[in-house]
GROMACS .gro file of C-alpha atoms in nm:
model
  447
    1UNK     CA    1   3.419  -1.985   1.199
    2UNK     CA    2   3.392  -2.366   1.099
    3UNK     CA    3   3.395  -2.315   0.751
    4UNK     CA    4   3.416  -2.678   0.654
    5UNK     CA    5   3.139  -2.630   0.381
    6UNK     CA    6   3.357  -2.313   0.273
    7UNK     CA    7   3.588  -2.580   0.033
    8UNK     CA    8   3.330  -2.739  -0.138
    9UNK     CA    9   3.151  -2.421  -0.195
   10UNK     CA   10   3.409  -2.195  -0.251
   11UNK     CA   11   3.569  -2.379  -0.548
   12UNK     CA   12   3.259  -2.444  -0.706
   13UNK     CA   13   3.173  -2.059  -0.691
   14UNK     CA   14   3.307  -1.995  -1.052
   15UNK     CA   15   3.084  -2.345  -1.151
   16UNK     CA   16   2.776  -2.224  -0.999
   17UNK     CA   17   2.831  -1.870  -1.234
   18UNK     CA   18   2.848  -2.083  -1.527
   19UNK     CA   19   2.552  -2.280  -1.468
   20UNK     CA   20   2.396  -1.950  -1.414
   21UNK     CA   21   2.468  -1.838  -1.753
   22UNK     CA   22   2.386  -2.194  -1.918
   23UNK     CA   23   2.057  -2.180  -1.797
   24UNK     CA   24   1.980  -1.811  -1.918
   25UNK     CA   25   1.620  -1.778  -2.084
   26UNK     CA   26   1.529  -1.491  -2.262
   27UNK     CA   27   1.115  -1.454  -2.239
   28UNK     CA   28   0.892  -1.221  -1.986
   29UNK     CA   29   0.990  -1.227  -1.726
   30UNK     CA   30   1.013  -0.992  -1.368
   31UNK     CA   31   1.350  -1.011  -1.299
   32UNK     CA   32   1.507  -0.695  -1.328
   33UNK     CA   33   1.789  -0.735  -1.076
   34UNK     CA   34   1.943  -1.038  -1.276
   35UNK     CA   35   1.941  -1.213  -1.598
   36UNK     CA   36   1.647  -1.452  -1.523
   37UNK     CA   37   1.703  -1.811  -1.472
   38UNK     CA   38   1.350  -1.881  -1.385
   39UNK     CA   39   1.109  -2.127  -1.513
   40UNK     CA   40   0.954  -1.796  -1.694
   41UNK     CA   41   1.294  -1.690  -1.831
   42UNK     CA   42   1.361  -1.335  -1.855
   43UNK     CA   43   1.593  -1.108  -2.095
   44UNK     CA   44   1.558  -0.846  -1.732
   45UNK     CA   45   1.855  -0.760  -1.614
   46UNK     CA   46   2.015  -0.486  -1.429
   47UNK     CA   47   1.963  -0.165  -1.639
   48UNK     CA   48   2.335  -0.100  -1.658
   49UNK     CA   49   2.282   0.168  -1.928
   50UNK     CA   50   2.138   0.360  -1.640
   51UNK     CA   51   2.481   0.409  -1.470
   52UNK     CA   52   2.501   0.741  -1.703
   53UNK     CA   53   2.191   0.894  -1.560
   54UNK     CA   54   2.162   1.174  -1.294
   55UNK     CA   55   2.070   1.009  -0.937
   56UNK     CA   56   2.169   0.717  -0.713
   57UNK     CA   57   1.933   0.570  -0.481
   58UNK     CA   58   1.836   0.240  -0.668
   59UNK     CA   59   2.093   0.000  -0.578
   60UNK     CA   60   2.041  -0.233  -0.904
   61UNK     CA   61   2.086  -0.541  -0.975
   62UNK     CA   62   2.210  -0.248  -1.123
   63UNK     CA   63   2.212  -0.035  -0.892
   64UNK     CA   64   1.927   0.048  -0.638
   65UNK     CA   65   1.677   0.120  -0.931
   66UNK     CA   66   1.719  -0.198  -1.116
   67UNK     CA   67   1.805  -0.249  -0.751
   68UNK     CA   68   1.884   0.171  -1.012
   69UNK     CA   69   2.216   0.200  -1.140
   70UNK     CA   70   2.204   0.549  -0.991
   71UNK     CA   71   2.389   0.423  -0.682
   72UNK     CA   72   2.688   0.325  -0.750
   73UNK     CA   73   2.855   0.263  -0.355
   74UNK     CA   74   3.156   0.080  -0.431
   75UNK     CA   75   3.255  -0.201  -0.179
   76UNK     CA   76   3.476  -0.089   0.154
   77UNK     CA   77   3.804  -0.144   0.170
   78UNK     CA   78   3.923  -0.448   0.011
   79UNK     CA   79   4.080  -0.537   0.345
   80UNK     CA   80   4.435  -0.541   0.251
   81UNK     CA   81   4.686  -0.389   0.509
   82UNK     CA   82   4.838  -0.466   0.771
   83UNK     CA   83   4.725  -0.499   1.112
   84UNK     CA   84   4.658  -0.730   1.372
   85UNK     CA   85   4.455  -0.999   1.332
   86UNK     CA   86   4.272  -1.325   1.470
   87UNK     CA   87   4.272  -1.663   1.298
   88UNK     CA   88   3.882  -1.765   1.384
   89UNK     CA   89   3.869  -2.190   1.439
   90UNK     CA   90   3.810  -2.387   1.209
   91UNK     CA   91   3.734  -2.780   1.174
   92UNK     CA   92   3.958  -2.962   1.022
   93UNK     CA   93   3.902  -2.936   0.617
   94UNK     CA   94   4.016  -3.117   0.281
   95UNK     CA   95   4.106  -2.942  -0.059
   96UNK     CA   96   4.029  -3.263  -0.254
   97UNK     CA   97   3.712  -3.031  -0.445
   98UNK     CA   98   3.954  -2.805  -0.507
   99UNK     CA   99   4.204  -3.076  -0.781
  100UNK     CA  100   3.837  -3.151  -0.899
  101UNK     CA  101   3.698  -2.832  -0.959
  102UNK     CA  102   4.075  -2.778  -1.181
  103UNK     CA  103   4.002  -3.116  -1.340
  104UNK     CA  104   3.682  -2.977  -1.485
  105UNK     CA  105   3.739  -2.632  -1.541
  106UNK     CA  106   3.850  -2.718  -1.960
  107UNK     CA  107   3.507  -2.863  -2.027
  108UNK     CA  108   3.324  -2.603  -1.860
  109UNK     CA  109   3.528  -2.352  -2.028
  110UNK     CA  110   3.449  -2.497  -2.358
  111UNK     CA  111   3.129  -2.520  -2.225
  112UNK     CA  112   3.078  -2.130  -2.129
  113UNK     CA  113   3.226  -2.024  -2.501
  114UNK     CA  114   2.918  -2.226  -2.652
  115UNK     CA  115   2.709  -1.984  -2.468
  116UNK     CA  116   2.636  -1.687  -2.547
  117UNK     CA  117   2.369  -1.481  -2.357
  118UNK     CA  118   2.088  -1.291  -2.469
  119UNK     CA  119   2.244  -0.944  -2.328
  120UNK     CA  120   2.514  -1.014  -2.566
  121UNK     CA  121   2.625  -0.675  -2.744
  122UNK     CA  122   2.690  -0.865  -3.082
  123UNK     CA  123   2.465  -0.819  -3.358
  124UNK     CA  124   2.432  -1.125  -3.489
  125UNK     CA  125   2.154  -1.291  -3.448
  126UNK     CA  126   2.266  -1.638  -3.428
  127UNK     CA  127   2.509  -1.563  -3.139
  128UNK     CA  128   2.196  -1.327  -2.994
  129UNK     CA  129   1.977  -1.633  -2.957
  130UNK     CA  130   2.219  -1.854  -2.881
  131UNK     CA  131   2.127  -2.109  -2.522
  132UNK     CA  132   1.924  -2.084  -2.306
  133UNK     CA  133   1.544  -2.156  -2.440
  134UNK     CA  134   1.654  -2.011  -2.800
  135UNK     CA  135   1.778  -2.260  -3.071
  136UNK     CA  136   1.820  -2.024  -3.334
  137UNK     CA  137   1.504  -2.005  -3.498
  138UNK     CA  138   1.489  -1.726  -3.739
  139UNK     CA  139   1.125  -1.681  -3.734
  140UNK     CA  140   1.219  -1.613  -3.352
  141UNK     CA  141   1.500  -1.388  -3.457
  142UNK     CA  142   1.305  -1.175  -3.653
  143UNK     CA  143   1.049  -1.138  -3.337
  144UNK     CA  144   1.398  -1.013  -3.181
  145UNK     CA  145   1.468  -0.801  -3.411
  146UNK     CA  146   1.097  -0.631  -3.500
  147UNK     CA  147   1.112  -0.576  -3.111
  148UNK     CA  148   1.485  -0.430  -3.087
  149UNK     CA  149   1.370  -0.177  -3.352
  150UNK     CA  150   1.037  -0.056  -3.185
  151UNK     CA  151   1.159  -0.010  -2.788
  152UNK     CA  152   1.500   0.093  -2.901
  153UNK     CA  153   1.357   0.479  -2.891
  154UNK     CA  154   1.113   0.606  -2.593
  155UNK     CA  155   0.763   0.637  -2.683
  156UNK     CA  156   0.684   0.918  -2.415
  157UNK     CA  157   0.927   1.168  -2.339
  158UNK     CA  158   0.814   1.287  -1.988
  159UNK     CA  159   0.565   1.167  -1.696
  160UNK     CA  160   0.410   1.413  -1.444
  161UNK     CA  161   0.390   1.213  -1.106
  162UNK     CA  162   0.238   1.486  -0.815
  163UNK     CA  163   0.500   1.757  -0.774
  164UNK     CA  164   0.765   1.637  -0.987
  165UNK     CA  165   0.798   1.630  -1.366
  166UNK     CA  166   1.009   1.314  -1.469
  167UNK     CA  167   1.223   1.249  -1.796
  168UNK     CA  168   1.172   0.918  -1.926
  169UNK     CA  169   1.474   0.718  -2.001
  170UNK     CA  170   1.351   0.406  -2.163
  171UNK     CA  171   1.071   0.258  -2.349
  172UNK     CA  172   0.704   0.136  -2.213
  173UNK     CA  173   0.464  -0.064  -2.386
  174UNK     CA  174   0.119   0.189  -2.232
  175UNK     CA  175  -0.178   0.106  -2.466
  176UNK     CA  176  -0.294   0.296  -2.731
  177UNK     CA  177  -0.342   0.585  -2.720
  178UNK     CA  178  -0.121   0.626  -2.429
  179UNK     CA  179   0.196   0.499  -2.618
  180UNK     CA  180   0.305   0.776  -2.802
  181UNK     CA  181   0.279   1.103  -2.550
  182UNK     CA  182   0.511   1.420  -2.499
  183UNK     CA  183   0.375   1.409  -2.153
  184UNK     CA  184   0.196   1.117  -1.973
  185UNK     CA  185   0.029   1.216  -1.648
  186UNK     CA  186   0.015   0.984  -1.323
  187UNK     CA  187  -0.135   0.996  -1.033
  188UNK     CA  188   0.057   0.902  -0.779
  189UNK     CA  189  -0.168   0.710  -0.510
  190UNK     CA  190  -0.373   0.477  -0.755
  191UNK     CA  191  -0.092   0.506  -1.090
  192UNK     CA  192  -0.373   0.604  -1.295
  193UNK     CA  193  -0.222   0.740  -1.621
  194UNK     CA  194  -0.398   1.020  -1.799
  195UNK     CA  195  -0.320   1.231  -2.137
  196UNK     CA  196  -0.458   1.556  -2.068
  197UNK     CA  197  -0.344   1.790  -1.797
  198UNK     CA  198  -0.778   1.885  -1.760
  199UNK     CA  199  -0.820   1.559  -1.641
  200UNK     CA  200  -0.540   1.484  -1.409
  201UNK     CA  201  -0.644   1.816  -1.240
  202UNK     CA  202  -0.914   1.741  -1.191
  203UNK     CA  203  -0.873   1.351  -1.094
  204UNK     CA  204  -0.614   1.450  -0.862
  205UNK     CA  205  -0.832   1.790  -0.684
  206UNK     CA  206  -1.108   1.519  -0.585
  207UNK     CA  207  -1.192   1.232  -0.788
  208UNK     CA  208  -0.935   0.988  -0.646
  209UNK     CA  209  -1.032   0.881  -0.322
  210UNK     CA  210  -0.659   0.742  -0.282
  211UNK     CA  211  -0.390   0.861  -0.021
  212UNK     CA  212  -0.176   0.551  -0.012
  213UNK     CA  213  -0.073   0.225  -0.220
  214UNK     CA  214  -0.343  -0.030  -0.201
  215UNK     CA  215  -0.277  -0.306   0.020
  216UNK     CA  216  -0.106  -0.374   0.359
  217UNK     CA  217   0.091  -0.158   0.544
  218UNK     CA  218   0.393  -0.393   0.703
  219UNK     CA  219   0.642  -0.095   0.758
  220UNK     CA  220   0.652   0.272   0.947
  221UNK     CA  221   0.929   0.433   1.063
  222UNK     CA  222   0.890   0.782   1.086
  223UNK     CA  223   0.786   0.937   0.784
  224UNK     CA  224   0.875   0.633   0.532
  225UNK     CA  225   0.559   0.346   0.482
  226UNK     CA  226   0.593  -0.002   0.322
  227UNK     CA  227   0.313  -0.159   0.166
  228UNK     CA  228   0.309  -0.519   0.049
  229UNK     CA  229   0.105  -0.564  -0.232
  230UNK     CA  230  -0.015  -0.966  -0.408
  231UNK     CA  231  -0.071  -0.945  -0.762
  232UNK     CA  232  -0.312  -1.117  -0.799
  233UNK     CA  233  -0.527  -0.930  -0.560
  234UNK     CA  234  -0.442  -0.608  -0.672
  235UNK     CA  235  -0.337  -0.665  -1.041
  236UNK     CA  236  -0.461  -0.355  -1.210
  237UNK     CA  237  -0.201  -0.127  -0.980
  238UNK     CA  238   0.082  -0.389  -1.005
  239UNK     CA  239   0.030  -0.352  -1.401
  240UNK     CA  240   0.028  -0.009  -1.386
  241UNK     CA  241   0.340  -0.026  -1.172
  242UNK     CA  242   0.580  -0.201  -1.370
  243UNK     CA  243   0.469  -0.028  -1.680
  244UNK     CA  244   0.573   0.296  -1.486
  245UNK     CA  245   0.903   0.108  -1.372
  246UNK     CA  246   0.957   0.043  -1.761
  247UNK     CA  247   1.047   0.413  -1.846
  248UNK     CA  248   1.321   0.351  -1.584
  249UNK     CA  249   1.478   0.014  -1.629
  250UNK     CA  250   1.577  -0.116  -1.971
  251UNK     CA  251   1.562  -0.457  -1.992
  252UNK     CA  252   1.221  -0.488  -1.786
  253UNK     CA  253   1.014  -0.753  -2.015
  254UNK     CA  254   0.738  -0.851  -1.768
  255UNK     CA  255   0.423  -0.608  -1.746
  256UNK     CA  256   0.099  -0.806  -1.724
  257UNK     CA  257   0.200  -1.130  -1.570
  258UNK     CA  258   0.180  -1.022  -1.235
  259UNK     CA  259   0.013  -1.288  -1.050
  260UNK     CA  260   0.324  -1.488  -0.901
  261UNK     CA  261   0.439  -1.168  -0.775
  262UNK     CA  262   0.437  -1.018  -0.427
  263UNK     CA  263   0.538  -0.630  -0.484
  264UNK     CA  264   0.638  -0.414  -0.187
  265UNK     CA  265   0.586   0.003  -0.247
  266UNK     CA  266   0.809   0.169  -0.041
  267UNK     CA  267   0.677   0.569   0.051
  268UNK     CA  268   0.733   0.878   0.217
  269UNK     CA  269   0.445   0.994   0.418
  270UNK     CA  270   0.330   1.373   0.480
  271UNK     CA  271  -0.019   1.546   0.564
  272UNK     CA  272  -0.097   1.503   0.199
  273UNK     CA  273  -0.055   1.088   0.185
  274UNK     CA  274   0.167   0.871   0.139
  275UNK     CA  275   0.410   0.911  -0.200
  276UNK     CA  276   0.522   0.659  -0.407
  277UNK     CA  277   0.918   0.636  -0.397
  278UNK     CA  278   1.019   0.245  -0.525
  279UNK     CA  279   0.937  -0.096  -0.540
  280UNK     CA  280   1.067  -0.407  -0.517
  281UNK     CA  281   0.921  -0.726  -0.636
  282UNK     CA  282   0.957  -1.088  -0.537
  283UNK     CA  283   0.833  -1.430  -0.675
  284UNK     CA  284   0.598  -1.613  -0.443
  285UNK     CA  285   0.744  -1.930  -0.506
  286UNK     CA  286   1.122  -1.958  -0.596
  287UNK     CA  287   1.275  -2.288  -0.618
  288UNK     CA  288   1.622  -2.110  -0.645
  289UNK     CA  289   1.536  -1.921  -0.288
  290UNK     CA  290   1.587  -1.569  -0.476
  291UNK     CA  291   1.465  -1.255  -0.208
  292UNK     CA  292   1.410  -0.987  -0.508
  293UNK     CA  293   1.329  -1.005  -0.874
  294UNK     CA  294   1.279  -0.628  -0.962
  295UNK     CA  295   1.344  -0.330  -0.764
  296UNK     CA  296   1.319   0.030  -0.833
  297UNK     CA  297   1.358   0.379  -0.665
  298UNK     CA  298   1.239   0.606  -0.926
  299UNK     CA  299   1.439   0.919  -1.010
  300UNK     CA  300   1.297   1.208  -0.796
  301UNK     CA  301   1.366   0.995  -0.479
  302UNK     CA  302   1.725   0.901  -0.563
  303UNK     CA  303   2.108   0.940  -0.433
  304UNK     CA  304   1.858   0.945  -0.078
  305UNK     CA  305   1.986   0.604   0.070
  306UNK     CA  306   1.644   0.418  -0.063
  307UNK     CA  307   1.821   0.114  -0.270
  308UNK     CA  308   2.043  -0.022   0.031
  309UNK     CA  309   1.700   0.057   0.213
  310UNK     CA  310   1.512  -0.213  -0.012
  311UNK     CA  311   1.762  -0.410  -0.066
  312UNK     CA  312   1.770  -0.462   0.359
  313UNK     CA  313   1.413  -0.453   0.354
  314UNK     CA  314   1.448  -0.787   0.145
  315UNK     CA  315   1.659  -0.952   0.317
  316UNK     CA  316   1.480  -0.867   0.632
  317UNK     CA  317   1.155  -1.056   0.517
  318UNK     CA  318   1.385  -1.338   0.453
  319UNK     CA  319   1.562  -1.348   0.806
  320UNK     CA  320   1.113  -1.323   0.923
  321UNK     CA  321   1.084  -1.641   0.744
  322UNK     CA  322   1.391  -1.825   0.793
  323UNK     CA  323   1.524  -1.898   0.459
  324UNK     CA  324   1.844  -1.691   0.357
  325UNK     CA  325   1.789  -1.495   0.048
  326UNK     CA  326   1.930  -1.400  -0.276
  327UNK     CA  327   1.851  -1.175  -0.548
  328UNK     CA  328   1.826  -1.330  -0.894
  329UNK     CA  329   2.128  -1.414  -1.039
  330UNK     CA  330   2.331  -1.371  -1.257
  331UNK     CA  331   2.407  -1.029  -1.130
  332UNK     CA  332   2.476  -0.733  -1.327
  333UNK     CA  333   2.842  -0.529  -1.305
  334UNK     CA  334   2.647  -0.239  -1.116
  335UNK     CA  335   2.463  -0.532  -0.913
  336UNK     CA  336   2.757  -0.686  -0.747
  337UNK     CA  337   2.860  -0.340  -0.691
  338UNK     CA  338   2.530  -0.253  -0.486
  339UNK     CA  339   2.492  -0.565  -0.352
  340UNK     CA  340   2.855  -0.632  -0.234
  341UNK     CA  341   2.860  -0.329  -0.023
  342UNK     CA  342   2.546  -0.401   0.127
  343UNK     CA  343   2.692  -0.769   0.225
  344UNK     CA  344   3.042  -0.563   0.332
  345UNK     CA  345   2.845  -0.369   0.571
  346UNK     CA  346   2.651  -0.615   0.726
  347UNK     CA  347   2.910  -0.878   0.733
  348UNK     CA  348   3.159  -0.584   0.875
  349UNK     CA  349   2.941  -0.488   1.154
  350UNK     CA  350   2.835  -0.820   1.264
  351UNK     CA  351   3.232  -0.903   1.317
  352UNK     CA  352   3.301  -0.573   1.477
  353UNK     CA  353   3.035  -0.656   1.744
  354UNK     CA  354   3.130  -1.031   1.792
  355UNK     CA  355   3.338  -1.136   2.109
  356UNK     CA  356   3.703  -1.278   1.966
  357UNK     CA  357   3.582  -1.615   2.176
  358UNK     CA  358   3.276  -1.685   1.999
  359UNK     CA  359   3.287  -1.950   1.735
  360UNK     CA  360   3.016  -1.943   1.526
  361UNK     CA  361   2.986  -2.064   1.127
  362UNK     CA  362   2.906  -1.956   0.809
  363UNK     CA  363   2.558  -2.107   0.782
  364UNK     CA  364   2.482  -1.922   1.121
  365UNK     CA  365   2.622  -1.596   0.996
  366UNK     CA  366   2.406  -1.694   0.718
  367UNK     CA  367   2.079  -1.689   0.955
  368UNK     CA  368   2.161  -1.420   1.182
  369UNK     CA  369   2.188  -1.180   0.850
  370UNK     CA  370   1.951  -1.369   0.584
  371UNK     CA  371   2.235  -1.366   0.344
  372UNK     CA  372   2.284  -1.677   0.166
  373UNK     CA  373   2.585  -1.862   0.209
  374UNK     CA  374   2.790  -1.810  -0.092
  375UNK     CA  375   2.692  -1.456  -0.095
  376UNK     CA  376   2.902  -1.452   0.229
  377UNK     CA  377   3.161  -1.650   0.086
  378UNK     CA  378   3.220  -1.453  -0.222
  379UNK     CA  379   3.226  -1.144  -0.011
  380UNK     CA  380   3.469  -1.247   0.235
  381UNK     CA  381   3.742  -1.319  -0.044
  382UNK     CA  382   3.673  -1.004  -0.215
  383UNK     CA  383   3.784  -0.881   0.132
  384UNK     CA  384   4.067  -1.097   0.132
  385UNK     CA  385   3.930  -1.255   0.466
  386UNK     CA  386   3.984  -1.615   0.382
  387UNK     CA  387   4.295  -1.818   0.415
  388UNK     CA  388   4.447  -2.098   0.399
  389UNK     CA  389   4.649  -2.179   0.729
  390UNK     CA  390   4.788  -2.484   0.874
  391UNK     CA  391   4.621  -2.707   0.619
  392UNK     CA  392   4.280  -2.551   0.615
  393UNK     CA  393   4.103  -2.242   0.546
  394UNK     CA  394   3.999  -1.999   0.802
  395UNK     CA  395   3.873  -1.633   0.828
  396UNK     CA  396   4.130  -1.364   0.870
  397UNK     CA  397   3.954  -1.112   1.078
  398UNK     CA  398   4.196  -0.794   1.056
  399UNK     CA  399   4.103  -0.620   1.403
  400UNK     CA  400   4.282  -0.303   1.288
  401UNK     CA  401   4.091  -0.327   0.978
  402UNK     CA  402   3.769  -0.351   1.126
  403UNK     CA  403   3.813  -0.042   1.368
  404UNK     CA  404   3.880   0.188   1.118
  405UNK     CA  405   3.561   0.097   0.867
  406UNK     CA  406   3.375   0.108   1.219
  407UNK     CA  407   3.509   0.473   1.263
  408UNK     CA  408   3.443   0.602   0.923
  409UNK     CA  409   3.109   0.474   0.935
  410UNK     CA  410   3.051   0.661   1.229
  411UNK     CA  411   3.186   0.991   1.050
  412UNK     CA  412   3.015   0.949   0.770
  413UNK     CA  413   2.780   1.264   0.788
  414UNK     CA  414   2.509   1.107   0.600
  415UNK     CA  415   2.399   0.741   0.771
  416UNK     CA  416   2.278   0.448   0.588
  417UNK     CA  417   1.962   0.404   0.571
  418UNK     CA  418   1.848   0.013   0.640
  419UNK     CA  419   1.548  -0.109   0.753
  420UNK     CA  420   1.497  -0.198   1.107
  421UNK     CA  421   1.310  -0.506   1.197
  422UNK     CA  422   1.155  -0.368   1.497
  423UNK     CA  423   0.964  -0.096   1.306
  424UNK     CA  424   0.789  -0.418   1.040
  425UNK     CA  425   0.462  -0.579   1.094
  426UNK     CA  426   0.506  -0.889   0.897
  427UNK     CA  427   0.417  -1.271   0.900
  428UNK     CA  428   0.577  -1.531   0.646
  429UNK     CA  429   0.278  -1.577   0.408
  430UNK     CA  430   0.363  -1.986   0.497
  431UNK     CA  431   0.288  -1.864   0.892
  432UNK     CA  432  -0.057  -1.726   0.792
  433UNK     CA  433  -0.419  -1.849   0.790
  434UNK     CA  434  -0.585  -1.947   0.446
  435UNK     CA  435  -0.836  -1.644   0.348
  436UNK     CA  436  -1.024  -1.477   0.108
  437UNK     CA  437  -0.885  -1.255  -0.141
  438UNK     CA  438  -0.855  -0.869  -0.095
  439UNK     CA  439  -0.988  -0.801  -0.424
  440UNK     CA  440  -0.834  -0.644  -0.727
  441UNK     CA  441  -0.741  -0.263  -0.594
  442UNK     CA  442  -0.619  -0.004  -0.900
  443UNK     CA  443  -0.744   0.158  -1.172
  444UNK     CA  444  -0.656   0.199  -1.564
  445UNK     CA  445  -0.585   0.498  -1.814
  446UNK     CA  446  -0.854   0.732  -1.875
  447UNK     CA  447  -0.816   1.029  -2.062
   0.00000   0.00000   0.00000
């Protein structure tokens, strides 16, 4: 691996986190899988509170349902041992960064204590709205406040979604008179959202002419669908969606806003239709190259594999249109959890099935899997994979190491479940020819 670039962007890994946090907003925002650093700003991050709930699937930026906290895979094996093991090639590479990046790590330090994010569990308010877009304004601290009190409680204890009765976990702004409900009932084809059990009945026995998510289909492999929605064109459902996605996710701020947003619906298909199981969302234009803002596998579907399945679905889209990907940043605890063995397994397997001759480089790696980069980096030293060796830094591919993850994979009784790129149908929305809109598909509450 020429890891040249692997110096300069390995020491400034810990830099690039505090930028992260120094550029924190805290407005509406759809980014659930990270604090936002968006030009929206966003108070979204993973839903770690959700880590105590029953389930697993989401893999969030929290787990796979914020990408959930339910699913809580912890990275392989750090890579420790011994074993034999190959020393990959590497150009030849200076550590100069690295007596810079020391230089400046006081002021950022006395930077990062200035800064105290949003998500911050101290109660006072000046800390609370400290960086980021807030100055401390205490009109703007009140607002904080008012809203702290109202969503801290849920407003509807239960949903009805098809066959499944659902306990709410969190708060969702629903209209009046929708907001304040024992039992809300959904459908779940269009995400209409009724009050009476008469009239979901009877929506659900004929009125809806419904059998799938509105939009295109880009994904089917065997009994699961993927439909990519644009919010624009379908805004109605896509507000209906992450109003759903708000009993689930706590720190979910954006519900009407859902123009700039592509959203993908991810289902399980029988002779009945096609049933909702997650979501992920994703900004249409992202000047910081992020691959996922929100994602979501709601409870009935989780601790079934679905949140690594998004979050490869993601980056799958990204390898389609040639950019590397990342989900917003900063990443929750849970997050780099989820995430990290996602990038362990992919990185893992790509090594196992390289030749020990090849020599290939990070930013290739970074292609061939639509990871970005420093994703890759940071993974590889959690493993322990990088060295430094005869004055410059390599990858430490353990051989031994890699046979035996191999092997347990292969015992593991239940597979993950990762999207395959030869089951989507899918163009880069840059690739495609200018057309008309597909109209606005959904439908609103009704009693």
């Amino acid at each position: 691996f020429d890891l040249t670039t692997l110096v300069k962007v390995g020491h400034s890994f810990a830099d690039h986190h505090h930028n992260h946090h120094h550029n924190y907003h805290h407005g509406g925002a759809e980014g659930e899988v990270t604090g936002r650093r968006s030009r929206r700003g966003s108070d979204g991050k993973f839903a770690r509170k959700n880590s105590s709930r029953n389930g697993g699937g989401g893999a969030g930026t929290t787990g796979g349902g914020d990408v959930s906290p339910r699913q809580q895979q912890g990275d392989a094996n750090d890579g420790k041992g011994k074993g034999k093991g190959a020393l990959t090639n590497t150009s030849t590479a200076t550590t100069t960064t690295a007596a810079a990046a020391d230089q400046n790590q006081p002021q950022q330090q006395q930077q990062q204590q200035q800064i105290v994010p949003a998500s911050s569990n101290n109660n006072n308010s000046d800390n609370l709205l400290r960086g980021g877009n807030w100055h401390g304004n205490s009109d703007l601290a009140e607002l904080e406040a008012e809203h702290h009190e109202i969503t801290k409680v849920k407003n509807i204890s239960k949903i009805i979604m098809g066959r499944y009765t659902v306990e709410a976990w969190y708060y969702s702004p629903f209209p009046h008179p929708y907001n304040q409900l024992d039992s809300l009932y959904i459908c779940e084809y269009c995400l209409k959202y009724m009050r009476k059990p008469k009239f979901y009945l009877k929506h659900c026995s004929g009125e809806c002419p419904h059998r799938c998510p509105p939009g295109n289909e880009i994904y089917r492999e065997n009994n699961i669908s993927v439909y990519e929605l644009d919010g624009k064109d379908h805004r109605v459902y896509c507000q209906n969606l992450c109003l759903l996605a708000k009993l689930f996710l706590d720190h979910k701020t954006l519900y009407y806003d859902v123009d700039p947003f592509y959203f993908y619906v991810i289902t399980e298909v029988d002779e009945e239709g096609a049933h909702i199981v997650g979501y992920f969302s994703k900004e249409k234009v992202s000047a910081e190259e992020y691959n996922l803002a929100c994602i979501l596998t709601f409870p009935q579907y989780q601790k079934c594999g679905y949140g690594k399945f998004i979050i490869s679905l993601s980056y799958e889209l990204s390898k389609r249109e040639g950019k590397p990907g990342s989900p917003e940043k900063p990443l929750s605890d849970l997050g780099k959890i989820s995430y990290r063995s996602y990038w362990t397994h992919v990185l893992l397997t790509l090594f196992a099935e390289q030749k020990g001759d090849e020599n290939i480089q990070i930013k290739d790696i970074s292609l061939m899997t639509g990871i970005k980069t420093e994703d890759i980096i940071s993974t590889l030293q959690s493993l322990n994979m990088i060295r430094f060796w005869k004055g410059q830094h390599v990858v430490f591919v353990m051989q031994d190491f890699l046979k035996k993850y191999m092997s347990e994979q292969k015992r593991k009784k239940k597979k993950l479940r990762l999207c395959d790129g030869k089951y989507l149908s899918w163009v880069p929305h840059a690739e495609r020819k200018k057309g008309g809109g597909a109209g606005s598909g959904g439908v609103g509450g009704s009693d």
